[in-house]
Coordinates of C-alpha atoms and ligand atoms in Angstrom, one line a residue:
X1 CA -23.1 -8.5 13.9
X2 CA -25.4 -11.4 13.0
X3 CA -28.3 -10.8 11.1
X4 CA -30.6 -14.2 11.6
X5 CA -33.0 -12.1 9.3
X6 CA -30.5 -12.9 6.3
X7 CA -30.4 -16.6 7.1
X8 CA -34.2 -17.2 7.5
X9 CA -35.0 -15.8 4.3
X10 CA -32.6 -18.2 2.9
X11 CA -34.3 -21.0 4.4
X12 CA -37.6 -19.7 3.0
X13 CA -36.3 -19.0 -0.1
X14 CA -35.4 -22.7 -0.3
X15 CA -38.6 -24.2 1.0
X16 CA -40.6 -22.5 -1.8
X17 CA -38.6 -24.1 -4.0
X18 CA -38.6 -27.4 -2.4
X19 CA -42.5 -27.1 -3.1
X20 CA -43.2 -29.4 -0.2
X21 CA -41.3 -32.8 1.3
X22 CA -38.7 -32.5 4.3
X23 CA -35.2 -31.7 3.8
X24 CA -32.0 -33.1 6.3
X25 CA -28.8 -30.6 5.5
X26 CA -26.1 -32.0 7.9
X27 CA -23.3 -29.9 8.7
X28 CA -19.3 -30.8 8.0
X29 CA -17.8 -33.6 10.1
X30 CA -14.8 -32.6 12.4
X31 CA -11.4 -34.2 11.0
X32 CA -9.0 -35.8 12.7
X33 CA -5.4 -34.6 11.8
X34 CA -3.5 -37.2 13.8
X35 CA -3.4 -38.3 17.7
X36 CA -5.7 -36.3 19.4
X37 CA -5.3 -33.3 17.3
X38 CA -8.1 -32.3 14.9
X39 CA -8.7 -29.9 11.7
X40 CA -9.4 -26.3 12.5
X41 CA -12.8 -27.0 11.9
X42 CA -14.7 -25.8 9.3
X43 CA -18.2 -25.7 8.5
X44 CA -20.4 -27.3 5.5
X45 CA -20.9 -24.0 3.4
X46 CA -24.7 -24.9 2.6
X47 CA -24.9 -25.1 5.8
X48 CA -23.7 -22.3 7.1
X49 CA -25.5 -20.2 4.0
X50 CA -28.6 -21.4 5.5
X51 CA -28.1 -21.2 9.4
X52 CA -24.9 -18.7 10.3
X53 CA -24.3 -21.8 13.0
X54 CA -21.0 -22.3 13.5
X55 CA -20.7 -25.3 15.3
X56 CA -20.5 -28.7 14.8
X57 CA -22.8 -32.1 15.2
X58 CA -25.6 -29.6 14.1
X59 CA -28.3 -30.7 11.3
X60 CA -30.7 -28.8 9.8
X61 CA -34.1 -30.1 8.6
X62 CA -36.5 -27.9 7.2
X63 CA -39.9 -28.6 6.1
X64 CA -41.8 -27.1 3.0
X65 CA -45.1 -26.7 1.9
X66 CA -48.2 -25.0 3.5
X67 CA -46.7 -25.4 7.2
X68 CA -43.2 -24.6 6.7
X69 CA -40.6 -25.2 9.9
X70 CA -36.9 -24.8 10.1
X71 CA -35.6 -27.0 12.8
X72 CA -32.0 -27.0 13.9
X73 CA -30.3 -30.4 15.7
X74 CA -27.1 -28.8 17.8
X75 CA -25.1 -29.9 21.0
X76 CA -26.3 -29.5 24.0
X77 CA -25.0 -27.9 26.7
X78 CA -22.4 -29.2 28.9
X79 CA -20.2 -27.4 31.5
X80 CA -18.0 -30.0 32.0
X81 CA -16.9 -30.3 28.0
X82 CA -17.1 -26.5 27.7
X83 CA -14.4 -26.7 30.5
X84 CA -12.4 -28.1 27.9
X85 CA -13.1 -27.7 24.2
X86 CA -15.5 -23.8 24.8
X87 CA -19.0 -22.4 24.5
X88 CA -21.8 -24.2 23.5
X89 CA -25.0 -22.5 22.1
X90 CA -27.5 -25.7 23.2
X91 CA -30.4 -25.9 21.5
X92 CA -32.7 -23.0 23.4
X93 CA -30.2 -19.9 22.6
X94 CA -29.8 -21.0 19.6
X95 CA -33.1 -21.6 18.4
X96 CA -33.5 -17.9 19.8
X97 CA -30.7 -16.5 18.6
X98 CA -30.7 -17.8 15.2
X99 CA -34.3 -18.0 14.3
X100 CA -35.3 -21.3 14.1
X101 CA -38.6 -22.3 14.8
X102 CA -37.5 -25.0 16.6
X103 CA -34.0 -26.6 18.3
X104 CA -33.6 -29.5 19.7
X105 CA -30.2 -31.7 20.8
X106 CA -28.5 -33.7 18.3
X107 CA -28.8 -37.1 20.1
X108 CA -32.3 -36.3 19.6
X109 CA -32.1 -36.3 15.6
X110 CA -33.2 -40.3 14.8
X111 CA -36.3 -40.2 17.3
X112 CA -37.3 -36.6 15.5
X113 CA -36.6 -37.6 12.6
X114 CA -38.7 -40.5 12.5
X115 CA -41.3 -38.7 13.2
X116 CA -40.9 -35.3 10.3
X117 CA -40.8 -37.8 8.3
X118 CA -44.2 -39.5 8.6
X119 CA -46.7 -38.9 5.6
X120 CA -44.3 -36.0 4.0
X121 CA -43.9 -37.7 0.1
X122 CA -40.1 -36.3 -0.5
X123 CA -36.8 -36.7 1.3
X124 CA -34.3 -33.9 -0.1
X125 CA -31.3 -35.5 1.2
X126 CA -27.5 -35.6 -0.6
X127 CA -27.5 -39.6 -0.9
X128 CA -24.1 -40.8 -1.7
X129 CA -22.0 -37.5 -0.4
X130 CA -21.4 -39.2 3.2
X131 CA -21.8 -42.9 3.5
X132 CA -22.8 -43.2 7.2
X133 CA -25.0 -40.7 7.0
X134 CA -26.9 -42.5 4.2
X135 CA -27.1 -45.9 6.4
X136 CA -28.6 -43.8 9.0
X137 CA -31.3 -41.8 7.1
X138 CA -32.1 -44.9 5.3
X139 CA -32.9 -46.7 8.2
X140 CA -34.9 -44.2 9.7
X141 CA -36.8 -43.7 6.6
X142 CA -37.1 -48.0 6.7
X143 CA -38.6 -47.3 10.5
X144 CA -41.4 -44.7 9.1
X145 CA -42.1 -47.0 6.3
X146 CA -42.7 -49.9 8.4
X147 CA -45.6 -48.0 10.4
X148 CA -47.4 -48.3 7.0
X149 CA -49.8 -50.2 8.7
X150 CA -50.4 -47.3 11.5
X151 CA -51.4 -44.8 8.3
X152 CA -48.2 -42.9 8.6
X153 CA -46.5 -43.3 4.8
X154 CA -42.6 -42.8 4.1
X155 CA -41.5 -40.2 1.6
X156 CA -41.4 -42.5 -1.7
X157 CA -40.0 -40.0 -4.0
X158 CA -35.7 -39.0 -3.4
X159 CA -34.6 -35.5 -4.3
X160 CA -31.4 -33.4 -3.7
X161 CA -31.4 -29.5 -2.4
X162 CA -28.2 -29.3 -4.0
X163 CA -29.1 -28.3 -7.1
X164 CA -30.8 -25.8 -5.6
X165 CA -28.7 -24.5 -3.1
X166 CA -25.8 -24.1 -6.0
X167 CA -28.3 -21.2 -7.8
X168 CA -29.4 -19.3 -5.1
X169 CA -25.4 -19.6 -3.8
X170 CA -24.1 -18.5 -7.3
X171 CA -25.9 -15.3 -6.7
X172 CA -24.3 -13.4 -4.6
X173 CA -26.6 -10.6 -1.8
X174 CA -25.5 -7.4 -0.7
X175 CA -24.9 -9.0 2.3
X176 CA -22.2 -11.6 1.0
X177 CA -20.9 -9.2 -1.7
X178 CA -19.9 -6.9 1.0
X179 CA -17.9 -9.1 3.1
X180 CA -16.2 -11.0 -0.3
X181 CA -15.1 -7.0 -0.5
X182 CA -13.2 -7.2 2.4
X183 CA -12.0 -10.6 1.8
X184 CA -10.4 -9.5 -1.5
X185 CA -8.8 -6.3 0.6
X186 CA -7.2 -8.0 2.7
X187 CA -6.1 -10.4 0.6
X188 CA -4.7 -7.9 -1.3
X189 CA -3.0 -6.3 1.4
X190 CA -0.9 -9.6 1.7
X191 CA 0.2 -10.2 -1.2
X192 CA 1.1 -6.2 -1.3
X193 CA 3.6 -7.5 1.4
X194 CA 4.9 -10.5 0.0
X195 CA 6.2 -8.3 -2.7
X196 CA 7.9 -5.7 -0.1
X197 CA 9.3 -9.0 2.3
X198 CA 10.1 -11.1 -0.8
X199 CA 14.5 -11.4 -1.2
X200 CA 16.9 -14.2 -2.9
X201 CA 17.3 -16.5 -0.6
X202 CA 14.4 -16.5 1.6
X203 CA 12.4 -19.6 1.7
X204 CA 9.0 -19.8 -0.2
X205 CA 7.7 -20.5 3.5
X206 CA 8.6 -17.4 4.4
X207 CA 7.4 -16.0 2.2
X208 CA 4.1 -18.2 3.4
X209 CA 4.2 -16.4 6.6
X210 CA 4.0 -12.9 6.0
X211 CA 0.6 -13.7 3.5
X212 CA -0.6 -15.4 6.9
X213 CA 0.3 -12.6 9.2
X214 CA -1.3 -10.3 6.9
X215 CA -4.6 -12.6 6.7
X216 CA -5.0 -13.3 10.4
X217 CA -4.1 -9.6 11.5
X218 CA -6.9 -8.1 9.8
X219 CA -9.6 -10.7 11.0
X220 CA -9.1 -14.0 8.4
X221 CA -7.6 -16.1 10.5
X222 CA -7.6 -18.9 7.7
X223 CA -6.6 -18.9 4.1
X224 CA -9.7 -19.7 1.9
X225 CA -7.1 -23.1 0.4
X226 CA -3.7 -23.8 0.5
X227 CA -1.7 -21.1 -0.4
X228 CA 0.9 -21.9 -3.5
X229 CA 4.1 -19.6 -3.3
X230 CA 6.2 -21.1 -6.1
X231 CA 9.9 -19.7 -6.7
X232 CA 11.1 -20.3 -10.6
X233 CA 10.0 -23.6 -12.1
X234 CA 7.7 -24.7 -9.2
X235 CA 5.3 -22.2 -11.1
X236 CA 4.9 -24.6 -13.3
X237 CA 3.6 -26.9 -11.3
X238 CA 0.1 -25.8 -11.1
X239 CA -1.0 -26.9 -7.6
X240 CA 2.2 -26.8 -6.3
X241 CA 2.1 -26.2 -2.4
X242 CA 5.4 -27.8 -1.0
X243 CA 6.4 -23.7 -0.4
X244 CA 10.0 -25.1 0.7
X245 CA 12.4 -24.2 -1.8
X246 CA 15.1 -21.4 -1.8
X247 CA 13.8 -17.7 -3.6
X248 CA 16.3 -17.1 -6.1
X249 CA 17.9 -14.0 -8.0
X250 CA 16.4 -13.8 -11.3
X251 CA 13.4 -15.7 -10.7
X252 CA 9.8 -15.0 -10.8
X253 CA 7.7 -16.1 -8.1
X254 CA 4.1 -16.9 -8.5
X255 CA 1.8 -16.4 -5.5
X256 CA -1.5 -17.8 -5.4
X257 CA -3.3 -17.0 -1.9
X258 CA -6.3 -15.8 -0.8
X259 CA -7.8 -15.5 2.8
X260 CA -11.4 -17.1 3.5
X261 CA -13.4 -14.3 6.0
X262 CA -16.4 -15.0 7.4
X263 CA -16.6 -18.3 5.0
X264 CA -16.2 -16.4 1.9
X265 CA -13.1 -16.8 -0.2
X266 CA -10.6 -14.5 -2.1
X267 CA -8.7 -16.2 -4.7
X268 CA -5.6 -13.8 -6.0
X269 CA -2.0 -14.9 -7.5
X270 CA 0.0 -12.5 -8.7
X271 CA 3.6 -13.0 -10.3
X272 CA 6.9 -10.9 -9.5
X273 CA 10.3 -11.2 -9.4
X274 CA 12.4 -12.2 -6.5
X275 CA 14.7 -9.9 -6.5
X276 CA 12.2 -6.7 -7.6
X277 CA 12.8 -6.0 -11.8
X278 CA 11.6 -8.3 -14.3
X279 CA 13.7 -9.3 -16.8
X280 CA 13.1 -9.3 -20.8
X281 CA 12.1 -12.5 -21.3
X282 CA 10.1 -12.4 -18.2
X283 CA 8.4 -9.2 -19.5
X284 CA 7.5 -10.7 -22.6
X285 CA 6.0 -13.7 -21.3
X286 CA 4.4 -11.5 -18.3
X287 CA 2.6 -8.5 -21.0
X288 CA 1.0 -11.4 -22.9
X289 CA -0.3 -13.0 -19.7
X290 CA -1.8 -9.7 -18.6
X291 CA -2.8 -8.7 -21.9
X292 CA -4.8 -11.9 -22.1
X293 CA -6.1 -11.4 -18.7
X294 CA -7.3 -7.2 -19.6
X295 CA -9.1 -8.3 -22.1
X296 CA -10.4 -11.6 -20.5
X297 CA -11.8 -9.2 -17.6
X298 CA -13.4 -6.6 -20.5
X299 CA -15.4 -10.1 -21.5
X300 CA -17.0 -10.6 -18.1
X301 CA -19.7 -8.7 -18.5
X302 CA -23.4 -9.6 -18.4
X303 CA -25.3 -11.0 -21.2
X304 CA -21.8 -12.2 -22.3
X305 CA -21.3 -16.3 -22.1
X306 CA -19.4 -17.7 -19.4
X307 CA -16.9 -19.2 -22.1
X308 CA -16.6 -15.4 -23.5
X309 CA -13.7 -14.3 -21.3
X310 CA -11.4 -17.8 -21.6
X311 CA -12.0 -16.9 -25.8
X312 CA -10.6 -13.6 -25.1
X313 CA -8.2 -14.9 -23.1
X314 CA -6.9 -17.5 -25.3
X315 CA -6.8 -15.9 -28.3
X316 CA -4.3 -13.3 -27.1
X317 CA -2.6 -16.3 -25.3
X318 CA -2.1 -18.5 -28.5
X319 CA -0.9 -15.0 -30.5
X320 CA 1.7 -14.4 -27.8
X321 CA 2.8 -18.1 -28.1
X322 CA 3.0 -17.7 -31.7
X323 CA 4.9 -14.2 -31.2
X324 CA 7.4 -16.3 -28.6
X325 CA 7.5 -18.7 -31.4
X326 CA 6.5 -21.4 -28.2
X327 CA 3.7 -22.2 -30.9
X328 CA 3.8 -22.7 -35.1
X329 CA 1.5 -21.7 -37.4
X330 CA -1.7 -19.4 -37.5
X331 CA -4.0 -18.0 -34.9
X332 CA -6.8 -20.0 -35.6
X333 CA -4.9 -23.4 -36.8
X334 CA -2.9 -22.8 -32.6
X335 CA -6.8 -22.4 -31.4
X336 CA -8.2 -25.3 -33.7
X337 CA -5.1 -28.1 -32.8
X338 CA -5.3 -26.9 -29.1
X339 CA -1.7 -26.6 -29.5
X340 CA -1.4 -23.6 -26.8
X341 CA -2.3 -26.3 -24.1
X342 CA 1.5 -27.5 -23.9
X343 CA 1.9 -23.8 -21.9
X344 CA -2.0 -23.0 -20.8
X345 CA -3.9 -26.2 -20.0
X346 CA -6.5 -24.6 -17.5
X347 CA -9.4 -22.9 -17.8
X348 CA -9.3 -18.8 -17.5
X349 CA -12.1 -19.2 -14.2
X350 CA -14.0 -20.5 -11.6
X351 CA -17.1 -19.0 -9.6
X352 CA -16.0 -18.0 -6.3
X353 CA -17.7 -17.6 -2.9
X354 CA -18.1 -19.7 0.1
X355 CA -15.9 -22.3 -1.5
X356 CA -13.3 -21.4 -3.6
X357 CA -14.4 -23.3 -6.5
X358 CA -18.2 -22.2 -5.5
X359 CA -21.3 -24.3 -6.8
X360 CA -23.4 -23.7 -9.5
X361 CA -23.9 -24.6 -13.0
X362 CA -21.4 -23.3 -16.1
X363 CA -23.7 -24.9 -18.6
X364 CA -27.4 -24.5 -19.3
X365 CA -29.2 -26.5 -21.8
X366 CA -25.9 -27.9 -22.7
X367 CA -24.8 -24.3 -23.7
X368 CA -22.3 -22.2 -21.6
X369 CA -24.8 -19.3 -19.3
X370 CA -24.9 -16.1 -19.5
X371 CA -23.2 -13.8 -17.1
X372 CA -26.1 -12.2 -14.7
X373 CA -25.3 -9.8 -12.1
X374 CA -24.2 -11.1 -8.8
X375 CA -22.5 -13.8 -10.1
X376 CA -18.7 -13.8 -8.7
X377 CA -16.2 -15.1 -11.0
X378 CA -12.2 -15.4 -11.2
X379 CA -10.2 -14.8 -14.6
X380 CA -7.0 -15.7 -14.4
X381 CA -5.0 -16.7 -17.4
X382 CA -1.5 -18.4 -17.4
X383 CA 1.6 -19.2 -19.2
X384 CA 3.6 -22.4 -17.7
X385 CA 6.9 -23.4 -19.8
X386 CA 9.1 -26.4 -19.3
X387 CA 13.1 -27.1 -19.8
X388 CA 12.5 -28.6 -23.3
X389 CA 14.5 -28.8 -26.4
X390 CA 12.7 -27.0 -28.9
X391 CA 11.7 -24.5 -26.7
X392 CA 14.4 -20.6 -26.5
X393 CA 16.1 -21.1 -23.4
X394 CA 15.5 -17.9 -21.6
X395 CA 11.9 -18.2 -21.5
X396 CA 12.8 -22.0 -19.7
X397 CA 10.7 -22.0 -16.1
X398 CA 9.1 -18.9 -16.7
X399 CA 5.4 -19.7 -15.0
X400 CA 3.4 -16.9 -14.5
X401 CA -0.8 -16.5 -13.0
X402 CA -2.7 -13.5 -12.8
X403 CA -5.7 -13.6 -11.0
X404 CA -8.2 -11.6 -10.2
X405 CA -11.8 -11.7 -8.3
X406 CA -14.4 -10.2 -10.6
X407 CA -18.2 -9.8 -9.6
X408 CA -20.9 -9.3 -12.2
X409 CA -22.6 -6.2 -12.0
X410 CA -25.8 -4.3 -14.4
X411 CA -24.2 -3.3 -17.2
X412 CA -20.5 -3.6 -16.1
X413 CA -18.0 -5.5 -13.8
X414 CA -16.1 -4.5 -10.3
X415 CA -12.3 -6.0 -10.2
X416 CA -12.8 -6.9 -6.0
X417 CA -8.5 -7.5 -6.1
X418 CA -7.5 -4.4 -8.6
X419 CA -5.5 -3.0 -5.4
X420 CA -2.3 -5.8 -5.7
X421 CA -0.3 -4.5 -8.0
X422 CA -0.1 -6.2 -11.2
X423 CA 1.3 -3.7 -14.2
X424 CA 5.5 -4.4 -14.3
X425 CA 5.7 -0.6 -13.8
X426 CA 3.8 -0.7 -10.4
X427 CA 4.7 -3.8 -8.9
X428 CA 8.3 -2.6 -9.6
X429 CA 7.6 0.7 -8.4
X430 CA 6.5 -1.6 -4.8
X431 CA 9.4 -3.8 -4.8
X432 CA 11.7 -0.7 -5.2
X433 CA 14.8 -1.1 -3.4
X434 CA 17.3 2.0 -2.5
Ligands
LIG1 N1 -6.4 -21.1 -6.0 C1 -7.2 -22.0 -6.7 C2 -7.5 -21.5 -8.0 O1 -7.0 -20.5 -8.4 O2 -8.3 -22.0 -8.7
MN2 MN1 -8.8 -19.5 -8.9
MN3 MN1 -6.0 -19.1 -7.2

C-alpha cells in the first residue's frame, strides 16, 4: 500500500537542505528498443525516492525556503490513449493521491516554469546528465532573465540535488530496508532453484529462465540488471551475459542475479557445480573465495572503513593464491606488487539500493567513510583464472563469486541473502541427486 507520507517527508527532508532556490528533478525517458517496441520502462530512481509516481513524462519541481511547495508535472488524462497504452493518474488524482501541493500537466511545464523561476537565486538542476533537457531549462531560465527589466531576476547561482539525494539515498529507512528484505528473499529463492534445475547439458539460458520464473512469480517481475549465468570459463568473464553456452559436467557455474522489487535491487551470485559435487581443485579455489568473503562480511561493521572489508578480503585472497602457488612470494610483497590482480581485479563491494550500484560517496575528505547504520553494502570477493602456461592446469577456468547483500546495523551486520546456500556441504546437500 502506498504511503505518500514516506515520500513527502523525503521531499521535505530535501528542501531543508536545499536551503532555498527551486529545484527541476525530471523523471527517466522511455527507450525505444526498436520499431515500435519500447523498454519496459523504468523510472529515474531519485525520482521515484521522492514521488512513488510511476509514470512517465512526469517532472518534479520543488521549491525551498520559507514557502516550501512540491509540484508534480504528469500526463494528463486521455481516454482515447488509455484505450491503448493504460491508466493515467492526470494531474488532480495524483496531486491527491500522492501529496503534492500542486499537479499540473506536463505540456504545462515551460509556461510554469518560467514563472517558479522568477526572483528564486538558485536553480538545482543536473546540467549535463540529459542534453535536451539542458537546452530547454536554459532557455527558460534565458526567458526569466530577460524580464529583468519587469523586476523579476533569474536564479544566478547553479547547484545540483545530486549530491544530496546520494546521502539521504545511501541511508536506507525502515521503510526501504523492509522491502530490500524481500528483494533479497526472493532472490534467494531463485537461485535456490537454479541449483536444483541446473544439469550438463542445459543451456545457461535455461538456466536464465527458471531465476526469472522464480523472480516474477513472487511479485519482481524484473531483474534488478542483467543476469550473468556463466558455465566454466565464461566465469571469467566478469560481465559476461551472452547466457548461451552448453552447462557442462565438471564445471562450475557462476550465477550472478538478483531481482529489482518495488525499485530496490538484490544483487547475489553464487557459484556451484553443474553436475552437483565440487571437485578438489574446485574446492580449493571455492574455501579461499568464501574464506575471504567470511571474513570480509565480519569487517562490515560500523565504525569500520569502507575499504576494511576488501583488506580482509584480500589478504586471505593473496594467501590462498600464494597457497595455490597462482602467486610468488610473501603476503605482503603479493599485497604491495598488486600481483593478486591477475585472478581478483575488482573491488570486494558496491552500495546497493534503488540502483544496483546505488549513489553515495565511498570517500570523505579524501579518506575512505565509515560504515554507519543503514548503509546497504555488497561483499563479494572472487577468484577468476585463465588457460595460461605457468598456471597448474586443473585450477584452468575455475571462476568463482560469492556475493552477498549486507546492511549496516548498531553494533553489528544482517547478511539480507544468507538463505542461498553457499558452504560446499549445503549447496551439495541442495543439488543432491538419488
Ligand atoms: N551484479 C553486478 C555486481 O555484482 O556488481
Ligand atoms: Mn554486486
Ligand atoms: Mn552481482
Amino acid at each position: 500500500m502506498l504511503n505518500p507520507d514516506i515520500y513527502a517527508q523525503r521531499r521535505c527532508r530535501l528542501q531543508a537542505k536545499m536551503l532555498h532556490g527551486i529545484a527541476i528533478l525530471p523523471n527517466a525517458p522511455e527507450q525505444r528498443r526498436n520499431g515500435d517496441a519500447d523498454f519496459p520502462y523504468r523510472f529515474d530512481s531519485s525520482f521515484h525516492y521522492l514521488c512513488g509516481f510511476g509514470e512517465p513524462e512526469s517532472v518534479l519541481v520543488l521549491i525551498a525556503g520559507d514557502a516550501p511547495l512540491s509540484i508534480l508535472f504528469c500526463r494528463e488524462k486521455d481516454s482515447e490513449r488509455e484505450i491503448w497504452h493504460g491508466y493515467r493518474s492526470g494531474p488532480d488524482a495524483a496531486q491527491e493521491k500522492f501529496g503534492f501541493d500542486a499537479a499540473y500537466p506536463i505540456a504545462r511545464l515551460d509556461e510554469k516554469l518560467a514563472e517558479l523561476m522568477g526572483n528564486q537565486s538558485t536553480l538545482f538542476y543536473p546540467l549535463g546528465a540529459d542534453a535536451a533537457w539542458d537546452q530547454r531549462i536554459l532557455k527558460i531560465r534565458g526567458e526569466v532573465a530577460a524580464k529583468a527589466r519587469s523586476g523579476i531576476r533569474a536564479p544566478n547561482e547553479l547547484r545540483d540535488t545530486r549530491a544530496l539525494l546520494a546521502e539521504m539515498r545511501l541511508f536506507k529507512d525502515l521503510h526501504e530496508l523492509n522491502i530490500m528484505r524481500r528483494a533479497a528473499a526472493i532472490s534467494t529463492s531463485a537461485h535456490r532453484r537454479a541449483m536444483q534445475f541446473t544439469r550438463a547439458g542445459q543451456f545457461e539460458y535455461q538456466v536464465e529462465a527458471e531465476l526469472l520464473h522464480e523472480f516474477c512469480r513472487h511479485g519482481a517481475r524484473d531483474p534488478a540488471y542483467p543476469s550473468i549465468v556463466a558455465g566454466g570459463g565464461n566465469a571469467c568473464v566478469l560481465h559476461y551475459v551472452d547466457n548461451n553456452a552448453r552447462l557442462r559436467d565438471g564445471d562450475l557455474l557462476l550465477i550472478d542475479a538478483g531481482c529489482e522489487l518495488e525499485g530496490y535491487a538484490s544483487d547475489i551470485t553464487r557459484t556451484y557445480p553443474v553436475n552437483g559435487k565440487f571437485n578438489t581443485a574446485q574446492k580449493d579455489v571455492y574455501e579461499i573465495v568464501l574464506a575471504a568473503q567470511t571474513a570480509a562480511i565480519s569487517a562490515a561493521m560500523p565504525g569500520n572503513s569502507w575499504d576494511a572489508p576488501h583488506s580482509a578480503a584480500l589478504r586471505v585472497l593473496a594467501q590462498g593464491f600464494i597457497d595455490l602457488k597462482l602467486c610468488h612470494g610473501t603476503l605482503d610483497g603479493v599485497l604491495e606488487s598488486e600481483s593478486y590482480k591477475r585472478y581478483y581485479m575488482h573491488r570486494t563491494g558496491h552500495w546497493l539500493g534503488m540502483d544496483v550500484h546505488d549513489v553515495g560517496e565511498y570517500k570523505t575528505d579524501e579518506q575512505w567513510r565509515p560504515l554507519q547504520p543503514g548503509m546497504v553494502m555488497t561483499v563479494e570477493p572472487g577468484c577468476y583464472i585463465r588457460p595460461a602456461d605457468d598456471v597448474p592446469l586443473a585450477l584452468w577456468n575455475i571462476g568463482i563469486r560469492i556475493e552477498d547483500d549486507v546492511v549496516i546495523l548498531e553494533g553489528g551486520n544482517e547478511v539480507l541473502t544468507d538463505a542461498a546456500p553457499k558452504t560446499i556441504a549445503k549447496i551439495e546437500e541442495l543439488m543432491r541427486r538419488e
